[in-house]
Short mmCIF file of C-alpha atoms in Angstrom, two decimals:
data_model
loop_
_atom_site.label_atom_id
_atom_site.label_comp_id
_atom_site.label_asym_id
_atom_site.label_seq_id
_atom_site.Cartn_x
_atom_site.Cartn_y
_atom_site.Cartn_z
CA MET A 30 -14.19 -34.88 -8.15
CA GLN A 31 -15.03 -32.16 -5.57
CA ALA A 32 -13.49 -34.40 -2.87
CA ILE A 33 -10.24 -34.25 -4.38
CA ILE A 34 -10.40 -30.68 -4.91
CA CYS A 35 -11.13 -30.14 -1.18
CA TYR A 36 -8.37 -32.30 -0.03
CA GLU A 37 -5.71 -30.45 -2.41
CA VAL A 38 -6.84 -27.15 -0.91
CA SER A 39 -6.69 -28.48 2.50
CA VAL A 40 -3.26 -29.66 1.89
CA HIS A 41 -2.01 -26.60 0.31
CA CYS A 42 -3.41 -24.39 3.02
CA SER A 43 -1.54 -26.57 5.54
CA PHE A 44 1.50 -26.20 3.91
CA VAL A 45 0.72 -22.12 3.39
CA SER A 46 0.65 -22.14 -0.14
CA PHE A 47 -1.93 -19.56 -0.81
CA LYS A 48 -1.28 -19.22 -4.51
CA GLU A 49 -2.08 -22.85 -4.99
CA SER A 50 -5.10 -22.78 -2.52
CA ILE A 51 -6.55 -19.76 -4.45
CA LEU A 52 -6.14 -21.59 -7.81
CA ASN A 53 -7.81 -24.46 -6.29
CA TYR A 54 -10.74 -22.78 -5.07
CA GLY A 55 -11.21 -20.99 -8.23
CA HIS A 56 -11.07 -24.31 -9.91
CA ALA A 57 -13.65 -25.86 -7.51
CA ILE A 58 -16.32 -22.81 -8.17
CA GLN A 59 -15.86 -23.60 -12.00
CA ILE A 60 -16.58 -27.25 -11.57
CA ALA A 61 -19.02 -27.16 -8.50
CA PRO A 62 -21.21 -24.15 -9.16
CA ASP A 63 -24.18 -25.37 -6.80
CA GLU A 64 -21.67 -25.04 -3.90
CA VAL A 65 -20.29 -21.46 -5.05
CA PHE A 66 -21.47 -19.89 -2.02
CA GLU A 67 -19.26 -21.90 0.37
CA TRP A 68 -16.21 -21.79 -2.03
CA VAL A 69 -16.36 -18.05 -2.35
CA HIS A 70 -16.45 -17.51 1.30
CA ARG A 71 -13.49 -19.79 1.69
CA LEU A 72 -11.60 -18.24 -1.35
CA ALA A 73 -12.34 -14.68 0.42
CA TYR A 74 -10.88 -15.81 3.55
CA ILE A 75 -7.76 -17.41 1.89
CA HIS A 76 -7.00 -14.10 0.13
CA PHE A 77 -7.60 -12.27 3.64
CA LEU A 78 -5.14 -14.33 5.31
CA TYR A 79 -2.55 -14.07 2.37
CA SER A 80 -2.98 -10.39 2.66
CA GLN A 81 -1.90 -10.35 6.28
CA ILE A 82 1.17 -12.33 5.50
CA LEU A 83 2.19 -9.95 2.64
CA TYR A 84 1.68 -7.00 4.95
CA ASP A 85 3.94 -8.78 7.65
CA GLU A 86 6.52 -9.06 4.76
CA GLN A 87 6.07 -5.26 4.06
CA ASP A 88 4.57 -5.97 0.50
CA TYR A 89 1.89 -3.37 1.07
CA ASN A 90 0.81 -3.51 -2.47
CA GLY A 91 0.39 -7.03 -2.47
CA ALA A 92 -1.45 -6.85 0.61
CA LEU A 93 -3.70 -4.42 -0.82
CA ALA A 94 -4.45 -6.24 -3.77
CA ASN A 95 -5.31 -9.28 -1.92
CA VAL A 96 -7.59 -7.71 0.62
CA ASN A 97 -9.48 -6.06 -2.51
CA GLU A 98 -9.94 -9.64 -3.80
CA ALA A 99 -11.57 -10.81 -0.44
CA LEU A 100 -13.72 -7.75 -0.26
CA ARG A 101 -14.66 -8.63 -3.96
CA TYR A 102 -16.33 -11.75 -2.74
CA GLN A 103 -17.39 -10.54 0.73
CA PRO A 104 -17.86 -6.80 0.37
CA GLU A 105 -19.71 -6.47 3.63
CA LYS A 106 -17.00 -7.83 5.75
CA PHE A 107 -16.08 -5.44 8.25
CA SER A 108 -12.80 -7.11 9.20
CA TYR A 109 -11.85 -7.10 5.69
CA GLN A 110 -12.38 -3.52 5.54
CA CYS A 111 -10.50 -2.54 8.55
CA ARG A 112 -7.51 -4.33 7.18
CA LYS A 113 -7.72 -2.47 4.09
CA LEU A 114 -7.63 0.63 6.15
CA ALA A 115 -4.29 -0.47 7.36
CA TYR A 116 -2.80 -1.25 4.20
CA LEU A 117 -3.99 2.16 2.70
CA TYR A 118 -2.41 3.97 5.67
CA SER A 119 0.87 1.98 5.27
CA LEU A 120 0.79 2.96 1.57
CA LYS A 121 0.26 6.67 2.45
CA GLN A 122 -2.98 6.83 0.55
CA HIS A 123 -4.28 8.68 3.39
CA LYS A 124 -7.07 10.62 1.24
CA THR A 125 -8.68 7.10 0.18
CA CYS A 126 -8.24 5.84 3.85
CA LEU A 127 -10.44 8.79 5.01
CA GLU A 128 -12.78 8.07 2.64
CA LEU A 129 -13.09 4.59 3.74
CA VAL A 130 -13.17 5.54 7.28
CA GLU A 131 -16.11 7.97 6.51
CA ASN A 132 -18.14 5.28 4.56
CA LEU A 133 -17.52 2.91 7.55
CA LEU A 134 -18.65 5.49 10.15
CA GLU A 135 -21.95 5.49 8.14
CA THR A 136 -22.65 1.89 9.43
CA HIS A 137 -20.10 1.06 12.19
CA GLU A 138 -19.70 3.46 15.20
CA GLU A 139 -16.40 2.20 16.39
CA ALA A 140 -14.14 4.07 18.60
CA GLU A 141 -11.10 3.10 16.56
CA LEU A 142 -12.62 4.70 13.37
CA TYR A 143 -13.17 7.98 14.96
CA VAL A 144 -9.41 7.96 16.08
CA LEU A 145 -8.24 7.23 12.78
CA ARG A 146 -10.41 9.71 11.36
CA ALA A 147 -8.99 12.36 13.78
CA ARG A 148 -5.31 10.97 13.02
CA LEU A 149 -6.20 11.64 9.17
CA ASN A 150 -7.69 14.83 9.66
CA LYS A 151 -4.67 16.00 11.75
CA LEU A 152 -2.46 14.87 8.81
CA PHE A 153 -4.34 17.12 6.33
CA GLY A 154 -4.33 19.77 8.67
CA THR A 155 -8.07 20.27 8.75
CA SER A 156 -11.22 18.94 10.12
CA ARG A 157 -13.01 18.17 6.94
CA SER A 158 -15.41 15.64 8.29
CA LEU A 159 -16.26 17.78 11.20
CA LEU A 160 -16.87 20.93 8.82
CA ARG A 161 -18.70 18.82 6.45
CA CYS A 162 -21.24 17.28 8.91
CA SER A 163 -21.76 20.83 10.36
CA GLN A 164 -22.84 22.17 7.01
CA GLY A 165 -25.69 19.99 6.58
CA THR A 166 -29.20 21.59 6.40
CA GLY A 167 -31.11 18.44 6.67
CA ASN A 168 -33.14 17.24 9.72
CA ARG A 169 -31.22 15.92 12.45
CA SER A 170 -33.12 12.54 12.48
CA ARG A 171 -32.26 11.92 8.83
CA GLN A 172 -28.57 12.47 9.47
CA PRO A 173 -26.57 9.30 9.66
CA ALA A 174 -25.81 8.42 13.46
CA SER A 175 -21.86 9.11 12.70
CA ARG A 176 -22.75 12.71 11.92
CA ARG A 177 -25.23 13.70 14.77
CA HIS A 178 -22.52 14.20 17.12
CA CYS A 179 -21.10 16.89 15.09
CA LYS A 180 -23.37 19.59 16.22
CA GLY A 181 -21.19 22.57 17.14
CA ALA A 182 -17.99 20.33 16.92
CA GLU A 183 -16.39 22.79 14.56
CA GLN A 184 -15.62 24.96 17.41
CA ASN A 185 -14.28 22.28 19.55
CA GLN A 186 -12.24 20.40 16.85
CA PRO A 187 -8.76 20.90 18.18
CA LYS A 188 -9.71 19.73 21.54
CA ILE A 189 -11.47 16.84 20.29
CA ALA A 190 -8.80 15.69 17.88
CA ASN A 191 -5.89 16.14 20.17
CA ARG A 192 -7.64 14.21 22.76
CA TRP A 193 -7.15 11.02 21.34
CA LEU A 194 -3.74 11.48 19.71
#
């Protein structure tokens, strides 16, 4: 039975029938719980691919819903989180987007995240993240790495933000 479902999923993926693939992977998870780890990763990837197609078709809400499903199965996947940023930005959910950027900067010091944070702060007309990190009173070594660079940054914020925009 598992071989039949694997074949069905492969056929649907080949013909880009994502909805059918998602249903079949869900069914595979139900009947083969001992292999759930493998099925869940594949199901997350199908949701991720489908979200990109929906995004290209300018169905931003559908894209966001599918990338959220992918993240439900693989919440640690950085590439899925980055795609979610693009979808939130396209939906003009800038506050939520900025919150996600701040969370990602806690664990990933990527230049693109800093640039996006600067652009979002420019949209808000403020340097929220720079001011927040300068207000910390704790030991510098206990601050997350993304916050350590902020010492004195509030005075230089316009220069820093505009350099990347």
